[in-house]
Coordinates of C-alpha atoms (C1' of nucleotides) in Angstrom, one line a residue:
Chain A
M1 CA -22.7 -25.3 25.1
A2 CA -21.7 -28.0 22.6
K3 CA -21.3 -25.2 20.1
D4 CA -17.5 -25.2 20.2
R5 CA -16.8 -28.9 20.5
H6 CA -16.7 -29.5 16.8
W7 CA -14.0 -27.5 15.1
N8 CA -12.0 -26.7 18.2
C9 CA -10.6 -30.1 18.5
G10 CA -7.3 -30.3 16.6
D11 CA -8.0 -33.8 15.3
P12 CA -8.5 -33.5 11.5
Q13 CA -9.8 -37.1 11.5
Q14 CA -12.6 -36.0 13.8
H15 CA -13.6 -33.3 11.3
L16 CA -14.1 -35.9 8.6
V17 CA -16.2 -37.9 11.0
W18 CA -18.6 -35.2 11.9
A19 CA -18.4 -34.1 8.3
E20 CA -20.1 -37.3 7.3
A21 CA -22.7 -37.0 10.1
T22 CA -23.4 -33.4 9.2
T23 CA -23.8 -34.1 5.5
D24 CA -26.2 -36.9 6.3
A25 CA -28.4 -34.8 8.6
L26 CA -28.3 -31.8 6.4
R27 CA -29.8 -33.9 3.7
V28 CA -33.0 -33.6 5.6
L29 CA -33.0 -29.9 4.9
E30 CA -32.2 -30.4 1.3
G31 CA -34.9 -29.1 -1.0
K32 CA -35.4 -25.7 -2.4
W33 CA -38.1 -24.5 0.1
K34 CA -37.6 -26.4 3.3
I35 CA -35.5 -23.9 5.2
V36 CA -37.8 -21.1 4.2
I37 CA -40.8 -23.2 5.3
I38 CA -39.2 -23.9 8.7
C39 CA -38.3 -20.3 9.1
Q40 CA -41.9 -19.3 8.5
L41 CA -43.3 -21.9 10.9
F42 CA -40.8 -20.8 13.5
G43 CA -41.6 -17.1 13.0
A44 CA -45.3 -17.6 13.2
K45 CA -44.9 -19.3 16.6
E46 CA -48.1 -21.2 15.9
P47 CA -49.4 -23.8 13.4
L48 CA -50.0 -22.5 10.0
R49 CA -52.6 -23.6 7.5
F50 CA -51.6 -24.7 4.1
S51 CA -52.9 -21.6 2.5
E52 CA -51.0 -19.4 5.0
L53 CA -47.8 -21.2 4.1
E54 CA -48.5 -20.8 0.5
R55 CA -48.8 -17.1 1.0
R56 CA -45.8 -16.7 3.2
V57 CA -43.3 -18.9 1.3
E58 CA -43.0 -16.5 -1.5
G59 CA -42.7 -17.9 -5.0
V60 CA -43.5 -21.5 -4.1
N61 CA -46.3 -23.4 -5.9
Q62 CA -48.8 -25.8 -4.5
K63 CA -47.1 -28.9 -5.8
M64 CA -43.6 -28.1 -4.4
L65 CA -45.1 -26.9 -1.1
I66 CA -47.0 -30.2 -0.7
Q67 CA -44.0 -32.2 -1.6
Q68 CA -41.6 -30.5 0.7
L69 CA -44.1 -30.5 3.5
K70 CA -44.5 -34.3 3.1
E71 CA -40.8 -34.9 3.2
L72 CA -40.4 -32.6 6.3
E73 CA -43.2 -34.6 8.0
K74 CA -41.6 -37.9 7.1
D75 CA -38.3 -36.7 8.5
G76 CA -39.9 -35.7 11.8
I77 CA -39.5 -32.0 11.4
I78 CA -43.2 -31.0 11.2
T79 CA -46.6 -32.5 12.0
R80 CA -49.6 -32.4 9.8
T81 CA -53.1 -32.1 11.4
V82 CA -56.3 -32.5 9.4
Y83 CA -59.5 -31.0 10.8
P84 CA -62.4 -32.8 9.1
Q85 CA -64.6 -29.9 8.2
V86 CA -65.8 -27.9 5.3
P87 CA -64.0 -26.1 3.9
P88 CA -61.0 -28.3 4.7
R89 CA -58.4 -27.2 7.2
V90 CA -54.9 -28.6 7.4
E91 CA -52.4 -27.2 9.9
Y92 CA -48.7 -27.7 10.0
A93 CA -46.6 -27.3 13.1
L94 CA -43.0 -27.9 14.1
T95 CA -42.1 -31.0 16.1
D96 CA -39.6 -30.9 19.0
L97 CA -36.9 -31.8 16.5
G98 CA -38.1 -29.0 14.3
K99 CA -38.2 -26.5 17.1
A100 CA -34.7 -27.5 17.9
L101 CA -33.7 -25.9 14.6
G102 CA -34.8 -22.5 16.0
P103 CA -31.4 -21.3 17.1
A104 CA -29.9 -22.2 13.7
M105 CA -32.7 -20.5 11.9
A106 CA -32.3 -17.4 14.1
E107 CA -28.6 -17.3 13.2
L108 CA -29.4 -17.7 9.6
I109 CA -31.8 -14.8 9.7
D110 CA -29.3 -12.7 11.6
W111 CA -26.9 -13.4 8.8
T112 CA -29.4 -12.4 6.1
Y113 CA -29.6 -9.0 7.9
L114 CA -25.8 -8.7 8.1
R115 CA -25.6 -9.5 4.4
R116 CA -28.1 -6.8 3.6
E117 CA -26.2 -4.3 5.5
T118 CA -23.0 -5.4 3.8
L119 CA -24.5 -5.2 0.3
D120 CA -26.3 -1.9 0.3
V121 CA -24.0 0.6 2.0
S122 CA -26.4 3.2 0.5
G123 CA -29.1 1.7 2.7
S124 CA -31.7 1.7 0.1
A125 CA -33.2 -1.7 0.7
K126 CA -32.7 -1.5 4.5
Q127 CA -35.3 1.2 4.8
S128 CA -38.0 -1.1 3.7
L129 CA -37.2 -3.2 6.7
S130 CA -37.7 -0.5 9.3
A131 CA -40.7 1.0 7.5
T132 CA -43.1 -1.8 8.3
S133 CA -46.1 0.1 9.7
Chain W
M1 CA -28.0 -10.0 20.5
A2 CA -30.2 -9.5 17.5
K3 CA -31.1 -13.1 17.8
D4 CA -34.4 -12.4 19.4
R5 CA -35.6 -9.4 17.6
H6 CA -37.2 -11.3 14.8
W7 CA -40.1 -13.4 16.0
N8 CA -40.4 -11.8 19.4
C9 CA -42.2 -8.8 18.0
G10 CA -45.9 -9.4 17.9
D11 CA -46.3 -7.6 14.6
P12 CA -47.3 -10.2 12.1
Q13 CA -46.6 -7.8 9.3
Q14 CA -43.0 -7.6 10.4
H15 CA -42.8 -11.3 10.0
L16 CA -43.8 -11.1 6.4
V17 CA -41.2 -8.4 5.9
W18 CA -38.3 -10.3 7.2
A19 CA -39.7 -13.4 5.6
E20 CA -39.1 -11.8 2.2
A21 CA -35.6 -10.7 3.2
T22 CA -34.8 -14.1 4.5
T23 CA -36.1 -15.8 1.4
D24 CA -34.0 -13.5 -0.7
A25 CA -30.8 -14.1 1.2
L26 CA -31.3 -17.8 1.7
R27 CA -31.4 -18.0 -2.1
V28 CA -27.6 -17.6 -1.9
L29 CA -27.4 -20.8 0.0
E30 CA -29.7 -22.6 -2.4
G31 CA -28.0 -25.5 -4.1
K32 CA -27.6 -29.0 -3.0
W33 CA -24.0 -28.8 -1.7
K34 CA -23.5 -25.2 -0.6
I35 CA -24.2 -25.5 3.1
V36 CA -22.1 -28.6 3.3
I37 CA -19.3 -26.9 1.5
I38 CA -19.5 -23.9 3.9
C39 CA -19.6 -26.3 6.9
Q40 CA -16.5 -28.0 5.6
L41 CA -14.6 -24.7 5.0
F42 CA -15.6 -23.6 8.5
G43 CA -14.6 -26.8 10.1
A44 CA -11.2 -26.9 8.5
K45 CA -10.4 -23.4 9.8
E46 CA -8.1 -22.9 6.8
P47 CA -8.3 -22.7 3.1
L48 CA -9.0 -26.0 1.4
R49 CA -7.8 -27.3 -2.0
F50 CA -10.2 -28.4 -4.6
S51 CA -9.3 -32.0 -4.1
E52 CA -9.7 -31.7 -0.3
L53 CA -13.2 -30.4 -0.7
E54 CA -14.0 -33.1 -3.2
R55 CA -13.0 -35.6 -0.5
R56 CA -14.8 -34.0 2.4
V57 CA -18.0 -33.1 0.7
E58 CA -19.2 -36.7 0.5
G59 CA -21.1 -37.7 -2.6
V60 CA -20.5 -34.6 -4.7
N61 CA -19.0 -34.9 -8.2
Q62 CA -16.5 -32.6 -9.8
K63 CA -19.0 -30.7 -12.0
M64 CA -21.4 -29.9 -9.2
L65 CA -18.6 -28.9 -6.8
I66 CA -17.1 -26.6 -9.3
Q67 CA -20.5 -25.1 -10.1
Q68 CA -21.5 -24.5 -6.5
L69 CA -18.0 -23.1 -5.7
K70 CA -18.3 -20.7 -8.6
E71 CA -21.7 -19.5 -7.4
L72 CA -20.5 -19.1 -3.8
E73 CA -17.6 -17.1 -5.1
K74 CA -19.9 -14.9 -7.2
D75 CA -22.1 -14.3 -4.1
G76 CA -19.1 -13.2 -2.0
I77 CA -19.2 -16.2 0.3
I78 CA -15.8 -17.7 -0.6
T79 CA -12.6 -16.7 -2.4
R80 CA -10.8 -18.7 -5.0
T81 CA -7.0 -18.4 -5.1
V82 CA -4.9 -20.0 -7.9
Y83 CA -1.2 -20.7 -7.3
P84 CA 0.5 -20.8 -10.6
Q85 CA 2.5 -24.0 -10.3
V86 CA 2.7 -27.5 -11.5
P87 CA 0.7 -29.4 -10.5
P88 CA -2.0 -26.7 -10.2
R89 CA -3.1 -25.7 -6.8
V90 CA -6.4 -23.8 -6.2
E91 CA -7.5 -23.0 -2.7
Y92 CA -10.9 -21.9 -1.5
A93 CA -11.4 -19.9 1.7
L94 CA -14.3 -18.1 3.4
T95 CA -14.7 -14.4 3.0
D96 CA -15.8 -12.2 5.9
L97 CA -19.4 -12.6 4.8
G98 CA -18.8 -16.3 4.6
K99 CA -17.2 -16.4 8.1
A100 CA -20.2 -14.6 9.4
L101 CA -22.2 -17.7 8.6
G102 CA -20.1 -19.5 11.3
P103 CA -22.6 -19.2 14.2
A104 CA -25.4 -20.4 11.9
M105 CA -23.3 -23.4 10.7
A106 CA -22.3 -24.2 14.3
E107 CA -26.0 -24.3 15.3
L108 CA -26.8 -26.4 12.3
I109 CA -24.1 -28.9 13.2
D110 CA -25.3 -28.9 16.8
W111 CA -28.7 -29.8 15.5
T112 CA -27.4 -32.7 13.5
Y113 CA -26.0 -34.1 16.7
L114 CA -29.2 -33.6 18.5
R115 CA -31.0 -35.3 15.7
R116 CA -28.7 -38.3 15.9
E117 CA -29.2 -38.6 19.6
T118 CA -32.9 -38.4 19.1
L119 CA -33.0 -41.0 16.3
D120 CA -30.8 -43.8 17.6
V121 CA -31.8 -44.3 21.2
S122 CA -30.0 -47.6 20.9
G123 CA -26.9 -45.6 20.3
S124 CA -25.7 -47.7 17.4
A125 CA -24.5 -44.9 15.1
K126 CA -23.5 -42.6 17.9
Q127 CA -20.6 -44.9 18.7
S128 CA -19.0 -44.3 15.4
L129 CA -18.7 -40.7 16.5
S130 CA -16.7 -41.3 19.6
A131 CA -14.6 -44.0 18.2
T132 CA -12.5 -41.9 16.0
S133 CA -9.0 -43.0 16.7
Chain B
dC1 C1' -63.3 -23.3 -2.0
dG2 C1' -59.0 -25.4 0.0
dG3 C1' -55.9 -29.2 -0.2
dC4 C1' -53.9 -32.6 -3.1
dA5 C1' -52.7 -35.7 -7.4
dT6 C1' -51.2 -36.3 -12.3
dC7 C1' -49.0 -35.1 -16.8
dC8 C1' -45.4 -32.9 -19.2
dG9 C1' -41.5 -29.5 -20.5
dG10 C1' -37.2 -27.3 -18.9
dG11 C1' -33.5 -26.7 -15.9
dA12 C1' -30.6 -28.6 -12.3
dT13 C1' -28.0 -32.5 -11.1
dG14 C1' -25.1 -36.8 -11.7
dA15 C1' -21.7 -40.2 -14.2
dT16 C1' -18.1 -40.6 -17.1
dA17 C1' -14.5 -39.5 -20.2
dC18 C1' -11.2 -36.2 -21.6
dT19 C1' -7.8 -31.9 -21.3
dG20 C1' -3.9 -28.4 -19.8
Chain G
dC1 C1' -4.5 -31.5 -9.8
dA2 C1' -8.1 -28.9 -11.3
dG3 C1' -11.0 -28.4 -14.2
dT4 C1' -14.2 -29.1 -19.1
dA5 C1' -17.4 -31.7 -22.2
dT6 C1' -21.0 -34.8 -23.1
dC7 C1' -24.9 -37.2 -22.2
dA8 C1' -28.4 -39.4 -19.0
dT9 C1' -31.4 -38.6 -15.1
dC10 C1' -34.0 -36.3 -11.7
dC11 C1' -36.1 -32.4 -9.5
dC12 C1' -38.8 -28.3 -10.2
dG13 C1' -42.6 -25.6 -12.1
dG14 C1' -47.1 -24.8 -14.5
dA15 C1' -51.4 -26.4 -15.9
dT16 C1' -55.1 -29.1 -15.2
dG17 C1' -58.4 -32.1 -12.8
dC18 C1' -60.2 -34.5 -8.6
dC19 C1' -62.4 -34.7 -4.0
dG20 C1' -64.3 -33.4 0.5

DNA sequence: CGGCATCCGGGATGATACTG
DNA sequence: CAGTATCATCCCGGATGCCG
């Protein structure tokens, strides 16, 4: 994989080059809720309605959700589909470019679990993760 | 790997559970420059001085860099080492928890390359990546 | 009723000058 | 070199209203 082509080359100049490229591309994910939104869409494995997203992205408000969704759509990460009916129904789904973020999101989620395990050695919060049913 | 344990379980309730955990942990990475900073520290494979970071994290200003570094330090992602000498020398390095973000950062960087390839089919910007020397 | 826009206050961010 | 201080600006969040 290309995974190890970046920082395994000794050329420090190369680092600065992809640094710029990375900074530029990461700007697409800039915004308080975007990564969480993408994680949710990826986890759902199917398009989500606006109201679903609003419920799953904990703590977000309508305005911010709309704004971040718009930017994600503009940047080609998600698609927005309107079904002309009453009550209105709008679904959001990942594009191919968005789906390509899957491995990164998976690794991020793995890290969040590792972090949990690191933090509570007492295992207090970890139990709420296994006790789902 | 644990990579596929998250969204491959059909239980939608489980999704909401790790959603909350993820949201919580991702809050540590919240902040306009943190992911870029971590990417830089990871790419450098060695501690970086403040001025180095300032140069590599393109577009950041001193105040923001200091602030985000402080928060990253408080959250156990990086360490801050002061060498008592003149001129002052402060180095920032990833902790174990910070290094554990490596795979995720690598995937993110891979994605930034994929995104580039997707965007400029004409290959205009891609050339600046190979022409480093 | 669900999705979206507008107005306004507060906190995060940015630009610049200054200090040890 | 590595920060701090100050002030301007922008993003975020809540409330409210519109529209199918």
